[in-house]
Coordinates of C-alpha atoms and ligand atoms in Angstrom, one line a residue:
X1 CA 0.0 0.0 0.0
X2 CA 1.3 3.5 -0.9
X3 CA 2.0 5.7 2.1
X4 CA -0.6 8.3 1.0
X5 CA -3.3 5.6 0.6
X6 CA -2.4 4.2 4.0
X7 CA -2.7 7.7 5.7
X8 CA -6.0 8.3 4.0
X9 CA -7.3 4.9 5.1
X10 CA -6.1 5.1 8.6
X11 CA -7.5 8.6 9.1
X12 CA -10.8 7.4 7.8
X13 CA -10.8 4.5 10.1
X14 CA -9.9 6.6 13.1
X15 CA -12.6 9.2 12.3
X16 CA -15.0 6.3 11.7
X17 CA -14.2 4.9 15.1
X18 CA -14.7 8.3 16.7
X19 CA -18.0 9.1 15.0
X20 CA -19.7 5.8 14.7
X21 CA -20.6 5.2 18.3
X22 CA -22.4 8.5 18.4
X23 CA -24.5 7.5 15.4
X24 CA -25.1 4.0 16.7
X25 CA -26.2 5.4 20.1
X26 CA -28.8 7.6 18.5
X27 CA -32.4 6.3 18.6
X28 CA -33.5 4.7 15.4
X29 CA -36.3 6.9 13.9
X30 CA -39.2 5.1 12.2
X31 CA -41.0 7.1 9.6
X32 CA -44.6 8.3 10.4
X33 CA -47.3 6.1 8.8
X34 CA -51.0 6.8 8.0
X35 CA -52.9 10.0 8.2
X36 CA -51.0 12.7 10.0
X37 CA -53.2 15.3 11.7
X38 CA -51.9 18.8 11.7
X39 CA -50.9 19.9 15.2
X40 CA -50.0 23.2 16.8
X41 CA -48.5 23.9 20.2
X42 CA -47.5 27.2 21.6
X43 CA -46.4 28.7 24.9
X44 CA -49.0 30.4 27.2
X45 CA -52.7 30.8 26.7
X46 CA -52.5 32.4 23.3
X47 CA -55.6 30.7 21.9
X48 CA -56.1 33.0 19.0
X49 CA -52.6 32.4 17.8
X50 CA -52.8 28.6 18.0
X51 CA -56.3 28.7 16.3
X52 CA -54.9 30.8 13.5
X53 CA -51.9 28.5 13.0
X54 CA -54.1 25.4 13.0
X55 CA -56.4 27.0 10.4
X56 CA -53.4 27.8 8.2
X57 CA -52.3 24.2 8.4
X58 CA -55.7 22.9 7.6
X59 CA -55.8 25.3 4.6
X60 CA -52.7 23.5 3.3
X61 CA -50.1 26.0 4.4
X62 CA -46.6 24.9 5.5
X63 CA -45.8 24.6 9.1
X64 CA -43.5 27.6 8.9
X65 CA -46.2 29.7 7.2
X66 CA -48.7 28.6 9.9
X67 CA -46.3 29.4 12.8
X68 CA -45.4 32.8 11.4
X69 CA -49.1 33.7 10.9
X70 CA -50.0 32.3 14.3
X71 CA -47.4 34.3 16.3
X72 CA -48.3 37.4 14.3
X73 CA -51.6 37.5 16.1
X74 CA -49.8 38.3 19.3
X75 CA -47.2 40.5 17.6
X76 CA -50.1 42.6 16.4
X77 CA -51.9 42.6 19.7
X78 CA -51.2 46.0 21.5
X79 CA -52.4 44.6 24.8
X80 CA -49.7 41.9 25.0
X81 CA -46.9 43.6 26.8
X82 CA -44.2 41.0 26.0
X83 CA -44.5 40.5 22.2
X84 CA -44.5 42.9 19.3
X85 CA -46.6 46.1 19.3
X86 CA -47.1 47.2 22.9
X87 CA -44.2 45.2 24.2
X88 CA -42.6 46.6 27.3
X89 CA -39.6 48.8 26.4
X90 CA -36.0 48.7 27.6
X91 CA -35.0 51.0 30.5
X92 CA -34.5 53.9 28.0
X93 CA -38.0 53.6 26.8
X94 CA -37.3 51.9 23.4
X95 CA -39.2 48.7 22.4
X96 CA -36.8 46.3 20.7
X97 CA -37.9 42.9 19.5
X98 CA -36.2 39.5 19.0
X99 CA -37.4 36.5 16.9
X100 CA -36.3 33.4 15.1
X101 CA -37.7 30.7 12.9
X102 CA -36.6 27.2 11.9
X103 CA -37.8 25.0 9.2
X104 CA -37.9 21.2 8.6
X105 CA -34.7 21.3 6.6
X106 CA -32.8 22.7 9.5
X107 CA -32.6 26.2 8.0
X108 CA -33.1 29.1 10.3
X109 CA -33.3 32.9 10.5
X110 CA -33.2 35.3 13.3
X111 CA -33.4 39.0 14.1
X112 CA -32.2 40.6 17.3
X113 CA -32.9 44.0 18.9
X114 CA -35.1 45.3 16.1
X115 CA -36.9 48.6 16.6
X116 CA -40.1 49.8 14.9
X117 CA -41.0 46.6 13.1
X118 CA -43.7 44.5 14.8
X119 CA -43.8 41.3 12.7
X120 CA -40.3 40.1 13.6
X121 CA -41.0 36.4 13.1
X122 CA -41.9 37.1 9.4
X123 CA -38.7 39.2 9.3
X124 CA -36.7 36.3 10.6
X125 CA -38.3 34.1 7.9
X126 CA -37.2 36.7 5.3
X127 CA -33.7 36.6 6.6
X128 CA -33.7 32.8 6.3
X129 CA -35.2 32.8 2.8
X130 CA -33.8 35.9 1.1
X131 CA -30.3 36.5 2.5
X132 CA -27.2 34.3 2.7
X133 CA -27.2 34.9 6.5
X134 CA -28.9 33.5 9.6
X135 CA -28.9 36.5 11.9
X136 CA -29.4 40.3 11.3
X137 CA -29.3 42.7 14.2
X138 CA -30.5 46.2 15.1
X139 CA -30.5 48.8 12.3
X140 CA -29.3 46.2 9.7
X141 CA -32.4 44.1 10.4
X142 CA -34.6 47.2 10.3
X143 CA -33.2 48.4 7.0
X144 CA -33.6 45.0 5.5
X145 CA -37.2 44.9 6.8
X146 CA -37.9 48.3 5.1
X147 CA -36.4 47.0 1.8
X148 CA -38.7 44.0 2.1
X149 CA -41.8 46.2 2.4
X150 CA -42.3 45.9 6.2
X151 CA -43.8 49.1 7.6
X152 CA -42.0 51.1 10.4
X153 CA -44.2 52.2 13.3
X154 CA -44.0 53.3 16.9
X155 CA -44.3 50.1 19.0
X156 CA -44.5 51.9 22.4
X157 CA -48.2 52.1 23.2
X158 CA -49.6 54.7 25.6
X159 CA -50.2 52.0 28.2
X160 CA -46.6 50.6 27.9
X161 CA -45.3 54.1 28.1
X162 CA -47.3 54.8 31.3
X163 CA -46.1 51.5 32.9
X164 CA -42.5 52.4 32.0
X165 CA -42.8 55.8 33.5
X166 CA -44.2 54.3 36.7
X167 CA -41.3 51.8 36.7
X168 CA -38.8 54.7 36.3
X169 CA -39.8 56.0 39.7
X170 CA -38.0 53.1 41.4
X171 CA -36.1 51.6 38.5
X172 CA -36.1 48.3 40.5
X173 CA -35.2 45.5 38.2
X174 CA -36.8 42.3 39.3
X175 CA -38.9 40.5 36.6
X176 CA -42.2 39.2 38.0
X177 CA -42.7 35.4 37.7
X178 CA -45.5 34.5 35.2
X179 CA -46.3 38.2 34.9
X180 CA -49.9 38.4 33.6
X181 CA -49.3 34.8 32.5
X182 CA -47.9 35.8 29.1
X183 CA -44.4 36.1 27.9
X184 CA -42.5 35.0 24.8
X185 CA -44.6 33.1 22.3
X186 CA -42.8 30.0 21.0
X187 CA -44.8 27.9 18.5
X188 CA -44.3 24.5 16.9
X189 CA -46.4 23.3 14.0
X190 CA -46.6 19.9 12.4
X191 CA -48.3 19.7 9.0
X192 CA -50.1 16.9 7.3
X193 CA -46.8 15.6 5.9
X194 CA -45.4 15.4 9.4
X195 CA -42.9 18.3 8.9
X196 CA -42.2 20.3 12.1
X197 CA -41.3 24.0 11.9
X198 CA -41.6 26.8 14.3
X199 CA -41.2 30.4 15.4
X200 CA -40.3 32.3 18.6
X201 CA -40.9 36.0 19.1
X202 CA -40.6 38.4 22.1
X203 CA -40.0 41.9 23.3
X204 CA -37.7 40.3 25.9
X205 CA -37.6 41.2 29.6
X206 CA -39.4 44.4 30.5
X207 CA -37.0 47.3 31.3
X208 CA -33.9 45.3 30.1
X209 CA -30.6 47.1 29.5
X210 CA -30.5 48.6 26.0
X211 CA -29.0 46.1 23.6
X212 CA -29.9 43.1 25.9
X213 CA -30.9 40.0 23.9
X214 CA -32.3 36.8 25.5
X215 CA -32.9 33.3 24.4
X216 CA -35.8 33.8 22.1
X217 CA -34.0 34.6 18.8
X218 CA -31.0 32.3 19.5
X219 CA -31.4 29.0 17.6
X220 CA -30.9 26.2 20.1
X221 CA -32.0 28.3 23.1
X222 CA -35.4 29.8 22.4
X223 CA -36.2 27.3 19.6
X224 CA -34.8 24.2 18.1
X225 CA -36.1 21.7 15.6
X226 CA -34.8 18.5 14.2
X227 CA -37.5 17.3 11.8
X228 CA -36.4 13.6 12.4
X229 CA -36.8 14.0 16.2
X230 CA -39.1 16.9 17.1
X231 CA -38.8 20.5 18.4
X232 CA -38.8 22.6 21.6
X233 CA -39.4 26.2 22.6
X234 CA -38.6 28.1 25.7
X235 CA -40.1 31.0 27.6
X236 CA -39.1 32.9 30.8
X237 CA -35.7 34.1 31.9
X238 CA -33.7 34.0 28.8
X239 CA -30.3 34.2 30.5
X240 CA -30.8 30.8 32.1
X241 CA -32.1 29.2 28.9
X242 CA -29.0 30.6 27.1
X243 CA -26.6 29.1 29.7
X244 CA -28.1 25.6 29.2
X245 CA -29.0 25.9 25.5
X246 CA -32.3 24.6 26.6
X247 CA -34.2 23.8 23.3
X248 CA -31.3 22.1 21.7
X249 CA -30.8 20.1 24.9
X250 CA -34.4 18.9 24.8
X251 CA -34.3 17.8 21.2
X252 CA -31.0 15.9 21.9
X253 CA -32.6 14.2 24.9
X254 CA -35.5 13.2 22.8
X255 CA -33.0 11.8 20.2
X256 CA -31.6 9.7 23.0
X257 CA -35.0 8.2 23.8
X258 CA -36.5 10.5 26.4
X259 CA -40.2 11.5 26.0
X260 CA -40.9 15.2 25.4
X261 CA -42.1 15.4 29.0
X262 CA -38.9 13.8 30.4
X263 CA -36.7 15.9 28.2
X264 CA -38.4 19.2 29.4
X265 CA -38.0 18.0 33.0
X266 CA -34.4 17.3 32.5
X267 CA -33.8 20.7 30.9
X268 CA -35.4 22.4 33.9
X269 CA -33.3 20.2 36.2
X270 CA -30.1 21.5 34.5
X271 CA -31.2 25.1 35.4
X272 CA -32.1 24.1 39.0
X273 CA -28.7 22.4 39.4
X274 CA -27.0 25.8 38.7
X275 CA -29.5 27.7 40.9
X276 CA -29.9 25.8 44.2
X277 CA -33.0 26.4 46.2
X278 CA -36.1 28.0 44.8
X279 CA -35.1 30.4 42.1
X280 CA -36.8 33.8 41.8
X281 CA -37.2 33.5 38.1
X282 CA -39.4 31.4 35.8
X283 CA -38.3 29.2 32.8
X284 CA -40.7 27.0 31.0
X285 CA -40.2 24.5 28.1
X286 CA -42.6 23.0 25.6
X287 CA -41.7 20.2 23.3
X288 CA -43.2 18.0 20.6
X289 CA -41.8 14.9 19.1
X290 CA -42.2 13.6 15.5
X291 CA -45.1 11.4 16.6
X292 CA -47.0 14.4 18.0
X293 CA -46.5 13.6 21.7
X294 CA -46.2 16.8 23.6
X295 CA -44.5 17.6 26.9
X296 CA -44.0 20.8 29.0
X297 CA -42.5 21.7 32.3
X298 CA -41.6 24.8 34.2
X299 CA -39.7 25.9 37.3
X300 CA -42.7 27.6 38.9
X301 CA -46.3 26.5 38.5
X302 CA -48.5 28.8 36.4
X303 CA -47.1 28.0 33.0
X304 CA -49.8 27.1 30.5
X305 CA -49.6 26.1 26.8
X306 CA -51.9 25.7 23.9
X307 CA -52.5 22.3 22.2
X308 CA -54.5 22.7 19.0
X309 CA -55.6 19.6 17.0
X310 CA -59.3 18.6 17.1
X311 CA -59.8 21.1 19.9
X312 CA -57.9 24.2 20.8
X313 CA -57.0 23.5 24.4
X314 CA -55.2 25.4 27.2
X315 CA -53.2 23.0 29.3
X316 CA -51.5 23.7 32.6
X317 CA -48.0 22.3 32.7
X318 CA -46.4 20.6 35.7
X319 CA -43.7 22.5 37.6
X320 CA -40.8 21.9 39.9
X321 CA -42.2 24.3 42.5
Ligands
LIG1 N1 -37.5 34.6 27.1 C1 -37.5 35.9 26.7 C2 -36.3 36.7 27.0 O1 -35.7 36.3 28.0 O2 -36.0 37.6 26.3

């Protein structure tokens, strides 16, 4: 054997030895059979968002189109203070939004710290589909939005402005657990072909430092999908989700054979290990596997999620505390 051939062969063998056990340890995925019923899940009690997404799926739209349309209901809702229009501003009084999307091919797009554009999940989809990039931030994202025909508007509603002015009197920064029971909307949709795609959109923590970005637009943290396995979304204190790459962790745990419920519980346990005692923040996870089995778990009780299939149901998740 020539020396070059030998080197190539032995390198391939070594790499094979390193890589093979990981593949062989992965759970074997059997393809879905029979009629697949469209399914939508999303964080919190956003019933209009899940209903809109289910309708889109039943009308034959893709999972990504359905998710982007579904979450836009809350992005357009001026009374939701944690997403889109009417979102609570940063401590300087500016509303800045974060979002990401992921499709069944593993492609993704994200926008971070965007001002004046409310439909940031659709903008993240445009980043994915119309640019060679995955992430656009700040003014770059806003300028791209304007080029794409998105309309710039003031996102600070009178109510959000009054709340911020009230907050300024003490400027005490302590997010309230489950505040008004709504936060980031993370949505996973499975269409009639069994393809899972999703979106995650937020205004982030109320009165955050200018420029702060949480988990929601970060692929692997606020949202992750592997169409062979399933998907997961997160809500709550983004810093803790980022430190544990929560949604990616959940999908990998499902790959290793855990149910969506077990995987969400394990991801919460990872956060609790780092924060002994009863933490004064909330994190909640929601996951769906390829078969349409759903799991959810949070640190504190009070987390609800939507499950839309035959019915559009609000479900209360179990919690560690
Ligand atoms: N989960 C939303 C955020 O921390 O920004």
